[in-house]
Amino acid sequence: IAWRDSNAMLEMGRVLIVGAGATAAVAARRLRREGVSAERIVVWEALASVGGRFRSEMSSKDGGLTDTGAQYLTRVAACAVGEQGSAGDDMHEDIYKELQQVGLLRKMSGNIQGTRAADGDGESYICEEGMQALVEYMLTEAGVQVCCLRRLLQLKLVEDEVSVGFRTWEASFDGASERFGAVVLTQPVPQMLPLFSTGEASELLDRSGFRGKLRNVQFSSRYAMSLFFDEGDKARLDELLPFVGKYVGKDEEDG
C-alpha cells in the first residue's frame, strides 16, 4: 500500500519504503526505473537483515542452506497486465529475465504434490543461493539506502518545513523521526494498521475505504522447521519421496 499526500509532490521529497522483503525490493526497483534517484529512496527494516518472507537460514554445522519462508516463485497470469490494468505483457518479465541472466533463478525441475490456487498453472523457479539472495540482489542493484533494526512506530501528516501549503509524512522510530514525501508500506496488515491509530492519517485511511478492506484480510500462522541431512541420507530421502514439496489440503489436514 502506498501513501502520498495529494499536496505533496513526489519530486519534492524522499520516498520511504517500510519493510525489506521481496515487495520492497521490487518497489525500489520500479521507482528507480521511473526516474527516482537512489538518494531519495530509503528502506526501513525492523529486523537485522533483509529478506522478509524470503528469508534463508544457514546450517552452522556444514553450511547447508534452507528457505524458511517462500521456497520458490511461480509466474501467474494475474501479474500479466498492460497499461491501465488491461491484459498485456508480464509486468515482471524484466525481473525474471535479469535474475535468470545473473544466475540467481532457474526453473524448478522437482515435482510438487497437491494444488495451490494462487499458483495457477504458471512456471516455477528456485534460487539455489536461497530466496533471500533475490531480495539482496535487487536492493543492491537499486542502490537505495537500507536501514535495518529500524522499526516504524507511527505515521503523521505534517506541514512541510520548507514549502508553505505542502504536507509531508513524518515517520517516527525510537524517539526520533524523519520526513518523506511518499511512503510505501509492505509489511503485513496486522503491523500496518496500528500506524494509523490517530490524527489525519487515520482519517485518510477511513475516507479512502482502505481500513475496512485491510481488516477483511485473513491471516493464519505458519511455522517452519528445517532439517539438514548428510549427502548420503539426502540421496536415500530423494529415492523414498516422489516429490520435492507437497501441499496438504484441508481434508487431509483435518484427518
CSV table of C-alpha atoms in Angstrom, one decimal:
chain,number,residue,atom,x,y,z
A,1,ILE,CA,0.0,0.0,0.0
A,2,ALA,CA,1.4,3.4,-1.0
A,3,TRP,CA,0.6,6.7,0.6
A,4,ARG,CA,1.3,10.1,-0.8
A,5,ASP,CA,-0.4,13.3,0.3
A,6,SER,CA,-2.3,15.0,-2.6
A,7,ASN,CA,-0.5,18.2,-1.8
A,8,ALA,CA,3.0,16.7,-1.6
A,9,MET,CA,4.6,16.4,-4.9
A,10,LEU,CA,6.8,13.3,-5.3
A,11,GLU,CA,9.5,15.3,-7.0
A,12,MET,CA,10.0,17.4,-3.8
A,13,GLY,CA,10.7,14.8,-1.2
A,14,ARG,CA,12.2,11.4,-0.3
A,15,VAL,CA,10.3,8.1,-0.5
A,16,LEU,CA,10.2,5.7,2.5
A,17,ILE,CA,9.7,2.0,1.8
A,18,VAL,CA,8.8,0.2,5.0
A,19,GLY,CA,9.9,-3.5,5.1
A,20,ALA,CA,12.9,-5.0,3.2
A,21,GLY,CA,11.3,-8.1,1.7
A,22,ALA,CA,10.5,-9.0,-1.9
A,23,THR,CA,7.7,-6.4,-2.3
A,24,ALA,CA,10.0,-3.7,-1.1
A,25,ALA,CA,12.8,-4.7,-3.4
A,26,VAL,CA,10.5,-4.7,-6.4
A,27,ALA,CA,9.1,-1.3,-5.4
A,28,ALA,CA,12.6,0.2,-5.0
A,29,ARG,CA,13.5,-1.2,-8.5
A,30,ARG,CA,10.3,0.2,-10.1
A,31,LEU,CA,10.9,3.6,-8.5
A,32,ARG,CA,14.4,3.7,-9.9
A,33,ARG,CA,13.1,2.7,-13.3
A,34,GLU,CA,10.6,5.6,-13.1
A,35,GLY,CA,13.5,8.1,-12.6
A,36,VAL,CA,13.5,8.5,-8.8
A,37,SER,CA,17.1,8.8,-7.8
A,38,ALA,CA,18.6,6.3,-5.3
A,39,GLU,CA,19.5,9.1,-2.9
A,40,ARG,CA,15.8,9.8,-2.4
A,41,ILE,CA,14.7,6.2,-1.6
A,42,VAL,CA,15.1,4.9,1.9
A,43,VAL,CA,14.2,1.4,3.2
A,44,TRP,CA,13.4,0.7,6.8
A,45,GLU,CA,13.6,-2.9,8.1
A,46,ALA,CA,12.7,-3.8,11.7
A,47,LEU,CA,14.8,-7.0,11.6
A,48,ALA,CA,18.6,-7.3,11.5
A,49,SER,CA,18.7,-8.3,7.8
A,50,VAL,CA,16.7,-8.0,4.6
A,51,GLY,CA,14.5,-10.7,3.1
A,52,GLY,CA,11.2,-10.6,4.9
A,53,ARG,CA,9.2,-13.6,3.9
A,54,PHE,CA,12.0,-14.5,1.5
A,55,ARG,CA,14.3,-15.4,4.5
A,56,SER,CA,17.0,-18.1,4.2
A,57,GLU,CA,18.9,-19.8,7.0
A,58,MET,CA,22.4,-21.4,7.0
A,59,SER,CA,23.3,-24.5,8.9
A,60,SER,CA,26.1,-23.8,11.4
A,61,LYS,CA,27.4,-27.4,11.0
A,62,ASP,CA,28.0,-27.9,7.3
A,63,GLY,CA,26.9,-24.7,5.6
A,64,GLY,CA,23.7,-26.2,4.3
A,65,LEU,CA,21.0,-23.7,3.2
A,66,THR,CA,17.3,-23.7,3.7
A,67,ASP,CA,14.5,-21.3,2.9
A,68,THR,CA,12.2,-20.8,5.9
A,69,GLY,CA,9.8,-18.6,4.0
A,70,ALA,CA,9.0,-18.7,0.3
A,71,GLN,CA,10.8,-21.6,-1.3
A,72,TYR,CA,10.0,-21.0,-5.0
A,73,LEU,CA,8.5,-18.4,-7.3
A,74,THR,CA,5.6,-19.1,-9.7
A,75,ARG,CA,4.8,-16.8,-12.6
A,76,VAL,CA,1.0,-16.3,-12.7
A,77,ALA,CA,-1.4,-14.8,-15.2
A,78,ALA,CA,-2.7,-12.3,-12.6
A,79,CYS,CA,0.6,-10.4,-13.0
A,80,ALA,CA,0.2,-10.1,-16.7
A,81,VAL,CA,-1.2,-6.6,-17.1
A,82,GLY,CA,-0.7,-3.8,-19.6
A,83,GLU,CA,-1.4,-0.1,-19.5
A,84,GLN,CA,-4.3,0.9,-17.2
A,85,GLY,CA,-4.7,-2.7,-15.9
A,86,SER,CA,-5.6,-4.3,-19.3
A,87,ALA,CA,-4.3,-7.7,-20.2
A,88,GLY,CA,-0.8,-7.5,-21.6
A,89,ASP,CA,2.8,-8.4,-21.2
A,90,ASP,CA,4.0,-9.8,-17.9
A,91,MET,CA,4.8,-6.7,-15.7
A,92,HIS,CA,7.6,-8.7,-14.0
A,93,GLU,CA,9.2,-10.0,-17.2
A,94,ASP,CA,12.3,-7.8,-16.9
A,95,ILE,CA,12.8,-9.0,-13.3
A,96,TYR,CA,12.6,-12.7,-14.1
A,97,LYS,CA,14.9,-12.2,-17.2
A,98,GLU,CA,17.6,-10.4,-15.2
A,99,LEU,CA,17.5,-12.8,-12.3
A,100,GLN,CA,18.0,-15.7,-14.7
A,101,GLN,CA,20.8,-13.9,-16.6
A,102,VAL,CA,22.8,-13.3,-13.4
A,103,GLY,CA,22.3,-17.0,-12.3
A,104,LEU,CA,20.0,-16.4,-9.3
A,105,LEU,CA,16.9,-18.0,-10.8
A,106,ARG,CA,16.5,-21.3,-12.6
A,107,LYS,CA,13.4,-23.4,-13.5
A,108,MET,CA,12.3,-25.8,-10.8
A,109,SER,CA,12.5,-29.4,-12.0
A,110,GLY,CA,11.1,-31.3,-9.0
A,111,ASN,CA,7.5,-32.4,-8.6
A,112,ILE,CA,5.1,-30.6,-6.2
A,113,GLN,CA,2.2,-32.7,-5.0
A,114,GLY,CA,-1.2,-31.1,-4.3
A,115,THR,CA,-2.5,-27.8,-5.6
A,116,ARG,CA,-2.5,-24.2,-4.6
A,117,ALA,CA,-5.0,-21.9,-6.3
A,118,ALA,CA,-2.7,-18.9,-6.2
A,119,ASP,CA,-0.1,-20.7,-8.3
A,120,GLY,CA,-2.4,-21.4,-11.2
A,121,ASP,CA,-0.5,-23.3,-13.9
A,122,GLY,CA,2.4,-21.0,-14.1
A,123,GLU,CA,6.1,-21.9,-14.4
A,124,SER,CA,8.0,-22.2,-11.1
A,125,TYR,CA,11.6,-21.1,-10.3
A,126,ILE,CA,14.0,-21.6,-7.4
A,127,CYS,CA,17.1,-19.8,-6.2
A,128,GLU,CA,20.0,-22.2,-5.2
A,129,GLU,CA,21.6,-19.4,-3.2
A,130,GLY,CA,18.5,-19.0,-1.1
A,131,MET,CA,15.4,-16.8,-1.8
A,132,GLN,CA,16.9,-14.1,0.4
A,133,ALA,CA,19.6,-13.6,-2.2
A,134,LEU,CA,16.9,-12.4,-4.7
A,135,VAL,CA,16.0,-9.5,-2.3
A,136,GLU,CA,19.6,-8.7,-1.5
A,137,TYR,CA,20.4,-8.5,-5.2
A,138,MET,CA,17.5,-6.2,-6.2
A,139,LEU,CA,18.1,-3.8,-3.3
A,140,THR,CA,21.8,-3.7,-4.1
A,141,GLU,CA,21.1,-3.1,-7.8
A,142,ALA,CA,18.7,-0.3,-6.9
A,143,GLY,CA,21.4,1.4,-4.9
A,144,VAL,CA,19.0,2.6,-2.2
A,145,GLN,CA,19.8,3.2,1.5
A,146,VAL,CA,18.6,0.3,3.7
A,147,CYS,CA,18.3,0.8,7.4
A,148,CYS,CA,18.0,-2.4,9.4
A,149,LEU,CA,16.9,-2.6,13.0
A,150,ARG,CA,14.7,0.4,12.4
A,151,ARG,CA,11.0,-0.2,13.2
A,152,LEU,CA,8.4,2.3,12.1
A,153,LEU,CA,6.3,3.3,15.1
A,154,GLN,CA,3.9,6.0,13.8
A,155,LEU,CA,3.0,7.9,10.7
A,156,LYS,CA,1.7,11.5,10.8
A,157,LEU,CA,0.8,14.1,8.1
A,158,VAL,CA,2.5,17.4,9.0
A,159,GLU,CA,3.1,20.7,7.3
A,160,ASP,CA,6.2,20.8,5.2
A,161,GLU,CA,9.0,22.8,6.8
A,162,VAL,CA,10.1,24.5,3.5
A,163,SER,CA,7.2,24.7,1.1
A,164,VAL,CA,4.1,26.5,2.5
A,165,GLY,CA,0.9,24.7,1.8
A,166,PHE,CA,2.5,21.3,1.3
A,167,ARG,CA,2.3,18.4,3.7
A,168,THR,CA,4.7,15.5,4.3
A,169,TRP,CA,4.7,12.2,6.1
A,170,GLU,CA,6.5,12.2,9.5
A,171,ALA,CA,7.8,8.7,10.2
A,172,SER,CA,8.7,8.0,13.9
A,173,PHE,CA,11.2,5.4,15.2
A,174,ASP,CA,12.9,5.0,18.6
A,175,GLY,CA,12.3,8.6,19.8
A,176,ALA,CA,13.3,10.2,16.5
A,177,SER,CA,11.6,11.0,13.3
A,178,GLU,CA,12.2,11.8,9.6
A,179,ARG,CA,10.0,13.3,6.9
A,180,PHE,CA,9.1,11.9,3.5
A,181,GLY,CA,7.1,13.0,0.5
A,182,ALA,CA,5.7,9.4,0.0
A,183,VAL,CA,5.5,6.2,2.0
A,184,VAL,CA,5.2,2.7,0.7
A,185,LEU,CA,4.1,0.1,3.3
A,186,THR,CA,4.9,-3.5,2.5
A,187,GLN,CA,4.6,-5.2,5.9
A,188,PRO,CA,1.6,-7.4,6.9
A,189,VAL,CA,-1.7,-5.8,7.7
A,190,PRO,CA,-1.6,-6.5,11.4
A,191,GLN,CA,1.6,-4.5,11.6
A,192,MET,CA,0.3,-1.8,9.3
A,193,LEU,CA,-3.0,-0.7,10.9
A,194,PRO,CA,-1.6,0.4,14.3
A,195,LEU,CA,0.4,3.1,12.4
A,196,PHE,CA,-2.9,4.8,11.6
A,197,SER,CA,-4.5,4.9,15.0
A,198,THR,CA,-5.0,8.7,15.4
A,199,GLY,CA,-4.9,12.0,13.6
A,200,GLU,CA,-5.3,13.0,9.9
A,201,ALA,CA,-3.5,9.9,8.7
A,202,SER,CA,-6.2,7.8,10.5
A,203,GLU,CA,-9.0,9.9,8.9
A,204,LEU,CA,-7.3,9.4,5.5
A,205,LEU,CA,-7.4,5.7,5.9
A,206,ASP,CA,-11.1,5.8,6.8
A,207,ARG,CA,-12.1,8.2,3.9
A,208,SER,CA,-10.3,6.1,1.3
A,209,GLY,CA,-12.1,2.9,2.5
A,210,PHE,CA,-8.8,1.1,2.9
A,211,ARG,CA,-9.2,0.4,6.6
A,212,GLY,CA,-12.3,-1.8,6.1
A,213,LYS,CA,-10.7,-3.6,3.2
A,214,LEU,CA,-7.5,-4.2,5.1
A,215,ARG,CA,-9.4,-5.5,8.2
A,216,ASN,CA,-11.1,-8.1,5.9
A,217,VAL,CA,-7.7,-9.7,5.1
A,218,GLN,CA,-7.5,-13.0,6.8
A,219,PHE,CA,-4.2,-14.3,8.2
A,220,SER,CA,-3.1,-17.7,9.5
A,221,SER,CA,0.0,-18.6,11.4
A,222,ARG,CA,2.7,-20.8,9.8
A,223,TYR,CA,5.7,-22.3,11.4
A,224,ALA,CA,8.9,-23.7,9.7
A,225,MET,CA,11.2,-26.4,10.9
A,226,SER,CA,14.4,-27.0,8.9
A,227,LEU,CA,16.2,-30.4,8.9
A,228,PHE,CA,19.7,-30.8,7.4
A,229,PHE,CA,20.9,-34.2,6.1
A,230,ASP,CA,24.2,-35.6,5.1
A,231,GLU,CA,24.6,-36.2,1.3
A,232,GLY,CA,24.1,-39.9,1.7
A,233,ASP,CA,20.9,-39.5,3.7
A,234,LYS,CA,19.7,-36.9,1.3
A,235,ALA,CA,20.1,-39.3,-1.7
A,236,ARG,CA,18.1,-42.0,0.1
A,237,LEU,CA,15.4,-39.5,1.0
A,238,ASP,CA,15.1,-38.4,-2.6
A,239,GLU,CA,14.5,-42.0,-3.6
A,240,LEU,CA,11.8,-42.5,-1.0
A,241,LEU,CA,9.9,-39.3,-1.6
A,242,PRO,CA,8.3,-38.8,-5.1
A,243,PHE,CA,8.1,-35.0,-4.6
A,244,VAL,CA,10.2,-32.0,-3.6
A,245,GLY,CA,7.2,-30.3,-2.0
A,246,LYS,CA,3.6,-31.1,-1.0
A,247,TYR,CA,0.5,-29.1,-0.2
A,248,VAL,CA,-1.7,-30.7,2.4
A,249,GLY,CA,-5.3,-30.0,1.7
A,250,LYS,CA,-7.8,-29.1,4.5
A,251,ASP,CA,-9.4,-32.5,4.3
A,252,GLU,CA,-6.1,-34.3,4.7
A,253,GLU,CA,-5.0,-31.9,7.4
A,254,ASP,CA,-8.2,-32.5,9.4
A,255,GLY,CA,-7.9,-36.2,9.0
